[in-house]
Coordinates of C-alpha atoms in Angstrom, one line a residue:
M1 CA -6.2 -28.3 -3.5
D2 CA -8.3 -31.0 -5.7
V3 CA -8.2 -29.9 -9.1
F4 CA -11.9 -30.8 -9.9
V5 CA -13.1 -29.0 -6.7
L6 CA -11.1 -26.0 -7.7
I7 CA -13.0 -26.1 -11.1
I8 CA -16.4 -26.6 -9.3
S9 CA -15.8 -23.6 -6.7
R10 CA -15.0 -21.3 -9.8
L11 CA -17.6 -22.2 -12.3
V12 CA -20.4 -21.3 -10.0
P13 CA -19.9 -17.6 -10.1
M14 CA -18.8 -17.8 -13.6
L15 CA -22.6 -19.5 -14.4
L16 CA -24.3 -16.8 -12.5
I17 CA -22.7 -14.2 -14.5
A18 CA -23.6 -16.3 -17.8
S19 CA -27.2 -16.8 -16.3
L20 CA -27.5 -13.2 -15.7
T21 CA -26.3 -11.8 -19.2
L22 CA -28.7 -14.3 -20.5
V23 CA -31.5 -12.8 -18.6
L24 CA -30.8 -9.4 -19.4
A25 CA -30.3 -9.8 -23.0
R26 CA -33.9 -11.8 -23.3
V27 CA -35.5 -8.9 -21.1
A28 CA -34.0 -6.1 -23.4
F29 CA -35.0 -8.4 -26.4
D30 CA -38.4 -8.4 -25.4
L31 CA -38.5 -4.6 -24.4
V32 CA -37.4 -3.5 -28.0
A33 CA -38.8 -6.3 -30.4
P34 CA -42.4 -5.2 -30.2
R35 CA -40.8 -1.9 -32.0
H36 CA -38.1 -3.2 -33.8
R37 CA -37.5 -7.1 -34.0
R38 CA -33.9 -6.5 -36.0
A39 CA -33.0 -4.2 -33.3
A40 CA -33.9 -6.5 -30.8
F41 CA -31.7 -8.8 -32.0
V42 CA -28.8 -6.6 -32.3
V43 CA -29.4 -5.7 -28.7
F44 CA -29.5 -9.3 -27.4
V45 CA -26.2 -10.3 -29.4
V46 CA -24.3 -7.2 -27.8
I47 CA -25.5 -7.8 -24.5
G48 CA -24.4 -11.1 -24.9
A49 CA -21.0 -10.4 -26.5
L50 CA -20.4 -7.9 -23.4
G51 CA -21.3 -10.7 -20.9
A52 CA -18.8 -13.0 -22.8
V53 CA -15.9 -10.1 -22.6
W54 CA -16.8 -9.8 -18.7
L55 CA -16.0 -13.6 -18.3
V56 CA -13.0 -13.7 -20.1
P57 CA -10.7 -12.5 -17.0
W58 CA -12.5 -15.0 -15.0
I59 CA -11.6 -18.1 -17.4
L60 CA -8.0 -16.9 -17.6
R61 CA -7.7 -16.6 -13.9
L62 CA -9.5 -20.1 -13.4
Q63 CA -6.7 -21.5 -16.0
L64 CA -4.0 -20.0 -14.0
M65 CA -5.2 -21.6 -10.6
V66 CA -5.8 -25.1 -12.6
A67 CA -2.3 -24.6 -13.9
A68 CA -0.7 -24.0 -10.4
A69 CA -2.8 -27.1 -8.7
R70 CA -1.5 -29.5 -11.5
A71 CA 2.2 -27.9 -11.0
N72 CA 2.0 -28.2 -7.7
R73 CA 0.9 -32.2 -7.9
R74 CA 3.7 -32.7 -9.8
G75 CA 6.2 -31.0 -8.0
D76 CA 7.1 -28.1 -10.6
W77 CA 7.3 -25.4 -7.9
Q78 CA 8.6 -22.9 -10.5
A79 CA 5.6 -23.3 -12.6
V80 CA 3.6 -23.0 -9.5
D81 CA 4.9 -19.7 -8.8
A82 CA 5.1 -18.4 -12.0
A83 CA 1.3 -19.3 -12.5
L84 CA 0.1 -17.8 -9.1
T85 CA 2.3 -14.8 -9.7
E86 CA 0.4 -14.1 -13.1
L87 CA -3.0 -14.6 -11.4
R88 CA -2.0 -11.8 -8.9
E89 CA -1.1 -9.4 -12.0
R90 CA -4.5 -10.4 -13.4
G91 CA -6.4 -9.2 -10.5
G92 CA -7.1 -12.5 -9.2
H93 CA -6.7 -14.1 -5.4
E94 CA -5.9 -17.6 -4.9
D95 CA -7.7 -19.1 -1.7
A96 CA -6.2 -20.0 1.5
S97 CA -5.1 -23.5 0.5
M98 CA -3.6 -22.5 -2.6
T99 CA -1.6 -19.8 -0.7
K100 CA 0.0 -22.7 1.7
D101 CA 0.8 -24.7 -1.6
W102 CA 2.2 -21.5 -2.9
I103 CA 4.2 -20.9 0.5
A104 CA 5.5 -24.4 0.3
A105 CA 6.4 -24.5 -3.4
A106 CA 8.4 -21.5 -2.7
L107 CA 10.6 -22.9 -0.3
N108 CA 10.9 -26.2 -2.0
A109 CA 12.4 -24.1 -4.7
G110 CA 14.5 -22.3 -2.4
A111 CA 13.0 -18.9 -2.8
N112 CA 13.0 -18.2 1.0
A113 CA 12.1 -14.4 0.6
K114 CA 9.3 -15.0 -1.5
A115 CA 8.0 -17.7 1.1
E116 CA 8.7 -15.7 3.9
A117 CA 6.8 -12.5 2.3
L118 CA 3.7 -14.8 1.3
I119 CA 3.7 -16.0 4.9
R120 CA 3.8 -12.7 6.4
E121 CA 1.2 -11.4 3.8
H122 CA -1.2 -14.4 5.1
L123 CA -0.6 -13.6 9.1
R124 CA -4.0 -12.2 10.5
P125 CA -3.3 -8.9 12.7
K126 CA -5.1 -8.5 16.0
R127 CA -5.2 -6.2 18.8
G128 CA -1.8 -4.4 19.6
R129 CA 1.7 -6.1 17.7
I130 CA 0.0 -9.6 18.0
V131 CA -0.5 -11.7 15.0
E132 CA -2.7 -14.7 14.5
A133 CA -1.0 -17.7 12.5
E134 CA -1.7 -21.6 12.1
P135 CA 1.0 -23.3 13.7
Q136 CA 2.1 -24.9 10.3
E137 CA 2.5 -21.3 8.7
I138 CA 4.9 -20.4 11.7
L139 CA 6.8 -23.5 11.2
M140 CA 7.3 -22.4 7.6
L141 CA 8.4 -19.0 8.4
G142 CA 11.0 -20.7 10.7
V143 CA 12.3 -22.8 8.3
A144 CA 12.5 -19.8 5.5
R145 CA 14.7 -17.6 8.0
Y146 CA 16.6 -20.8 8.8
R147 CA 17.6 -21.6 5.0
A148 CA 18.1 -17.7 4.7
G149 CA 20.8 -18.0 7.5
R150 CA 19.2 -15.8 10.0
L151 CA 19.4 -18.5 12.9
A152 CA 18.5 -16.5 15.8
E153 CA 15.1 -15.6 14.1
A154 CA 14.9 -18.9 13.0
Q155 CA 15.0 -20.4 16.5
R156 CA 12.7 -17.9 18.4
T157 CA 10.1 -18.9 15.5
L158 CA 10.5 -22.6 15.7
L159 CA 10.1 -22.3 19.4
A160 CA 6.5 -20.3 18.9
V161 CA 5.2 -23.4 16.9
P162 CA 3.0 -25.1 19.6
N163 CA 2.3 -29.1 19.6
A164 CA -0.6 -29.0 17.5
K165 CA -2.3 -31.4 15.1
R166 CA -1.7 -31.1 11.2
T167 CA 1.5 -29.6 11.9
D168 CA 4.9 -30.9 10.6
L169 CA 6.2 -31.1 14.2
F170 CA 9.3 -33.3 13.4
L171 CA 10.6 -30.5 11.2
R172 CA 10.2 -28.3 14.1
D173 CA 12.5 -30.5 15.9
Y174 CA 14.8 -30.9 13.3
Y175 CA 15.6 -27.5 12.1
L176 CA 16.1 -26.7 16.0
G177 CA 18.3 -29.5 16.1
R178 CA 20.5 -28.2 13.1
I179 CA 20.6 -24.8 14.8
A180 CA 21.9 -26.1 17.6
E181 CA 24.1 -28.5 15.9
T182 CA 25.6 -25.3 13.6
R183 CA 26.5 -23.9 17.2
G184 CA 28.4 -26.6 18.4
D185 CA 25.8 -27.7 21.0
C186 CA 25.3 -31.7 20.1
A187 CA 24.0 -32.5 23.4
T188 CA 21.0 -30.3 22.5
A189 CA 20.7 -31.1 18.9
V190 CA 20.8 -35.1 19.4
A191 CA 17.7 -34.4 21.8
R192 CA 15.9 -32.6 19.1
F193 CA 16.9 -35.0 16.3
T194 CA 15.5 -37.8 18.7
A195 CA 12.4 -35.9 19.3
S196 CA 12.1 -35.5 15.5
L197 CA 12.3 -39.3 15.0
I198 CA 9.9 -40.1 17.5
A199 CA 7.4 -37.9 15.5
Q200 CA 8.8 -39.5 12.1
P201 CA 10.8 -42.6 12.5
A202 CA 11.9 -42.8 9.1
F203 CA 12.8 -39.2 8.4
Y204 CA 16.5 -39.8 7.2
P205 CA 18.1 -36.2 7.8
A206 CA 17.4 -36.5 11.5
Q207 CA 18.7 -40.0 11.5
Y208 CA 22.1 -39.0 9.8
H209 CA 22.6 -35.8 12.1
R210 CA 21.6 -37.5 15.1
M211 CA 24.4 -40.4 14.4
H212 CA 27.0 -37.7 12.9
C213 CA 26.9 -34.6 14.9
P214 CA 28.3 -32.2 14.5
D215 CA 28.3 -32.5 10.6
S216 CA 27.5 -29.5 8.2
R217 CA 25.5 -31.7 5.6
E218 CA 22.3 -30.0 4.7
F219 CA 19.3 -31.7 3.5
H220 CA 17.1 -30.0 1.0
V221 CA 13.7 -30.8 3.0
L222 CA 10.5 -30.7 0.8
F223 CA 7.0 -29.3 2.1
L224 CA 4.1 -31.3 0.8
Q225 CA 0.6 -30.2 1.5
N226 CA -2.0 -32.4 2.5

């Protein structure tokens, strides 16, 4: 998420709290002042101080979200995880866009279990045992399972990724190719690597494995959210 947009979106409720505090302080001052002006000033200060204390957690949570957004932009995946973990511990919660950045950061840092837990938390249950998820979320779940060595689960998950916009389909085909390659099925693997290159011609890992199948070399592919 853009840092400026993030700050503006969180400043609005904070400004409302500050405005409400000032209004309450002024009303209380006007009620008390006719009887005791000095006490009215004390009441005004106390209410203002309580409003400031009320704002402190909001400010701290905003600082953590800004830190996470900046860390994500410079590729410091551990800092993203640390900031958003502390945000949760302080009773805050990131928005959906930042959750996706967190998932990507966890995958990029090799924290596959953390990434899978965040994805599963982000899924939206429907009736019965059906869940609703964006194709990119399904893709990242499949990659997390692949990197954890759970190839059968990874394959089922990746095969469930539809041909949808705003989805890294070249990674779906690449990892399905790697699963086939690991099993010694180079014909299927090469077909998947070719599909990956059609979607992303400059994707070097697919180029390499298409030329060298079978090969055990593993490339650590980064997820970069738009």
